[in-house]
Coordinates of C-alpha atoms and ligand atoms in Angstrom, one line a residue:
M492 CA -55.2 -72.9 -150.0
E493 CA -54.0 -76.5 -150.3
K494 CA -56.3 -79.1 -151.6
S495 CA -56.3 -82.9 -151.0
L496 CA -58.1 -85.8 -152.7
V497 CA -59.6 -88.0 -150.0
L498 CA -61.1 -91.4 -150.8
I499 CA -63.2 -93.3 -148.3
K500 CA -62.3 -96.7 -149.6
P501 CA -64.6 -99.8 -150.0
D502 CA -63.9 -101.0 -146.4
G503 CA -64.9 -97.6 -145.0
V504 CA -68.1 -97.5 -147.0
Q505 CA -69.0 -101.1 -146.2
R506 CA -68.4 -100.6 -142.5
G507 CA -70.6 -97.5 -142.4
L508 CA -67.8 -95.1 -141.6
I509 CA -68.6 -92.3 -144.2
G510 CA -70.3 -90.1 -141.6
E511 CA -67.7 -90.7 -138.9
I512 CA -64.8 -89.9 -141.3
I513 CA -66.5 -86.8 -142.8
S514 CA -67.2 -85.5 -139.3
R515 CA -63.5 -85.7 -138.4
F516 CA -62.6 -83.4 -141.2
E517 CA -65.5 -81.1 -140.6
N518 CA -64.6 -80.9 -136.9
R519 CA -61.0 -80.1 -137.9
G520 CA -62.3 -77.0 -139.7
L521 CA -61.6 -78.2 -143.2
R522 CA -63.9 -77.3 -146.1
L523 CA -65.5 -80.0 -148.4
I524 CA -65.4 -78.7 -152.0
A525 CA -66.3 -81.8 -154.0
A526 CA -67.8 -85.3 -153.4
K527 CA -69.1 -88.2 -155.4
F528 CA -70.1 -91.7 -154.4
M529 CA -68.9 -94.1 -157.2
L530 CA -67.6 -97.4 -158.3
V531 CA -64.0 -97.0 -159.5
P532 CA -63.4 -97.8 -163.1
L533 CA -60.4 -100.1 -163.6
E534 CA -58.5 -97.6 -165.7
L535 CA -59.0 -94.9 -163.0
A536 CA -57.8 -97.3 -160.3
K537 CA -54.7 -98.1 -162.3
A538 CA -53.9 -94.5 -163.0
H539 CA -54.4 -93.5 -159.4
Y540 CA -52.1 -96.3 -158.1
A541 CA -49.6 -96.2 -161.0
V542 CA -46.8 -95.4 -158.6
H543 CA -47.3 -98.8 -156.9
Q544 CA -47.3 -100.9 -160.0
G545 CA -45.0 -103.8 -159.6
K546 CA -45.2 -103.9 -155.8
P547 CA -46.4 -107.1 -154.2
F548 CA -49.5 -105.4 -152.9
Y549 CA -50.5 -103.7 -156.3
E550 CA -52.8 -106.4 -157.8
P551 CA -54.8 -107.0 -154.6
L552 CA -55.0 -103.2 -154.1
I553 CA -56.5 -102.7 -157.6
K554 CA -59.0 -105.5 -156.9
F555 CA -59.9 -104.0 -153.5
I556 CA -60.4 -100.4 -154.7
T557 CA -62.6 -101.5 -157.6
S558 CA -64.6 -104.1 -155.5
S559 CA -67.3 -101.9 -154.0
P560 CA -68.2 -98.2 -154.0
V561 CA -65.9 -95.4 -152.7
M562 CA -66.7 -91.9 -151.5
A563 CA -64.3 -89.6 -153.4
M564 CA -63.9 -86.1 -152.0
V565 CA -61.8 -82.9 -152.2
W566 CA -61.1 -81.1 -149.0
T567 CA -59.3 -77.7 -148.6
G568 CA -58.0 -75.5 -145.9
P569 CA -54.8 -74.0 -144.5
D570 CA -52.1 -76.7 -144.5
A571 CA -54.7 -79.1 -145.7
I572 CA -52.3 -81.8 -146.8
A573 CA -50.5 -82.0 -143.4
A574 CA -53.7 -81.6 -141.4
I575 CA -55.6 -84.4 -143.3
R576 CA -52.6 -86.8 -143.2
Q577 CA -52.3 -86.1 -139.4
T578 CA -56.1 -86.9 -139.0
V579 CA -55.8 -90.0 -141.2
G580 CA -52.7 -91.5 -139.5
K581 CA -49.9 -93.8 -140.8
T582 CA -50.7 -96.4 -143.5
R583 CA -50.9 -99.4 -141.1
G584 CA -53.5 -99.1 -138.3
T585 CA -51.1 -100.6 -135.8
E586 CA -48.5 -97.8 -136.5
A587 CA -51.0 -94.9 -136.6
A588 CA -51.1 -92.6 -133.6
P589 CA -54.0 -93.0 -131.2
G590 CA -56.9 -90.7 -132.1
T591 CA -56.2 -90.9 -135.9
I592 CA -58.8 -92.5 -138.1
R593 CA -56.6 -95.5 -139.0
H594 CA -55.7 -96.1 -135.4
D595 CA -59.2 -95.9 -134.2
F596 CA -60.8 -98.0 -137.0
A597 CA -58.2 -100.1 -138.8
L598 CA -55.4 -102.7 -138.1
Q599 CA -53.7 -103.5 -141.3
A600 CA -52.2 -101.8 -144.4
R601 CA -54.5 -102.5 -147.4
L602 CA -57.8 -102.2 -145.5
N603 CA -56.9 -98.8 -144.1
L604 CA -60.2 -97.1 -144.9
I605 CA -59.0 -94.0 -146.5
H606 CA -56.6 -92.4 -149.0
A607 CA -55.3 -88.8 -148.7
S608 CA -52.9 -87.0 -151.0
D609 CA -49.3 -86.9 -149.7
S610 CA -48.2 -83.5 -151.2
V611 CA -49.6 -80.4 -152.8
E612 CA -48.4 -81.5 -156.3
N613 CA -49.8 -85.0 -156.0
G614 CA -53.0 -83.6 -154.6
E615 CA -53.5 -81.4 -157.7
A616 CA -52.7 -84.4 -160.0
E617 CA -55.0 -86.7 -158.1
I618 CA -57.9 -84.2 -158.1
A619 CA -57.5 -83.7 -161.9
L620 CA -57.7 -87.5 -162.3
W621 CA -60.9 -87.9 -160.2
F622 CA -62.8 -84.6 -160.7
K623 CA -63.6 -82.3 -163.6
P624 CA -62.8 -78.6 -162.7
E625 CA -66.5 -77.7 -162.7
E626 CA -67.2 -80.3 -160.0
L627 CA -65.2 -78.3 -157.5
V628 CA -67.6 -76.0 -155.6
E629 CA -66.4 -72.5 -154.6
W630 CA -67.8 -71.5 -151.2
K631 CA -66.8 -70.5 -147.7
R632 CA -67.7 -72.0 -144.3
C633 CA -69.1 -69.6 -141.8
T634 CA -66.6 -71.0 -139.2
E635 CA -63.6 -69.9 -141.3
D636 CA -63.6 -66.3 -140.0
W637 CA -63.0 -67.8 -136.5
M638 CA -60.6 -70.5 -137.5
Y639 CA -58.4 -69.3 -140.4
E640 CA -56.0 -66.5 -139.5
Ligands
LIG1091 P1 -53.1 -95.5 -149.8 O1 -52.9 -94.3 -149.0 O2 -54.4 -95.5 -150.6 O3 -51.9 -95.7 -150.8 C1 -51.5 -96.9 -151.3 C2 -52.3 -98.0 -150.7 O4 -51.7 -99.3 -150.8 C3 -52.3 -97.8 -149.2 O5 -53.1 -96.8 -148.9 C4 -52.8 -99.2 -148.8 O6 -54.2 -99.4 -149.0 C5 -52.1 -100.1 -149.7 N1 -50.8 -100.6 -149.1 C6 -49.7 -99.9 -148.8 N2 -48.8 -100.7 -148.3 C7 -49.3 -102.0 -148.3 C8 -48.9 -103.2 -147.9 N3 -47.6 -103.4 -147.4 N4 -49.7 -104.3 -148.0 C9 -50.9 -104.1 -148.6 N5 -51.4 -103.0 -149.0 C10 -50.6 -101.9 -148.8

């Protein structure tokens, strides 16, 4: 099954939205398999956002993501990448569809509450960056027999 790294960013943590965001993924039927509440070391922030280096928003983004704790998680499920990105919504809150997390709680691009992997390959690479293999918990939700075909 696909896996996605999900980060509740400093704005989501500071605004008290950890529970709300986790509930949305739980309600969707996805399975949480790893979580840690942490301050992001500068080197990890740079590695995670390496693809954006040189862009005008890169330096403020690094400052933002290292400024206050994040909730780093791994979620899995059938088509987890697409399902999670659909629940999260487009980067900018004003472009995200109604009902998505970013539409419902955000307005702009940087302070967009959450990061989710954009492909299976990037998900695997990002999970390897943020978590040790032994930090991923193998288990099954009792709801899965009634949700996963
Ligand atoms: P994320 O999904 O974590 O991936 C890259 C991040 O860069 C993005 O969410 C935003 O937080 C930030 N970002 C993307 N585009 C912009 C932008 N135009 N201005 C400021 N920040 C941006």
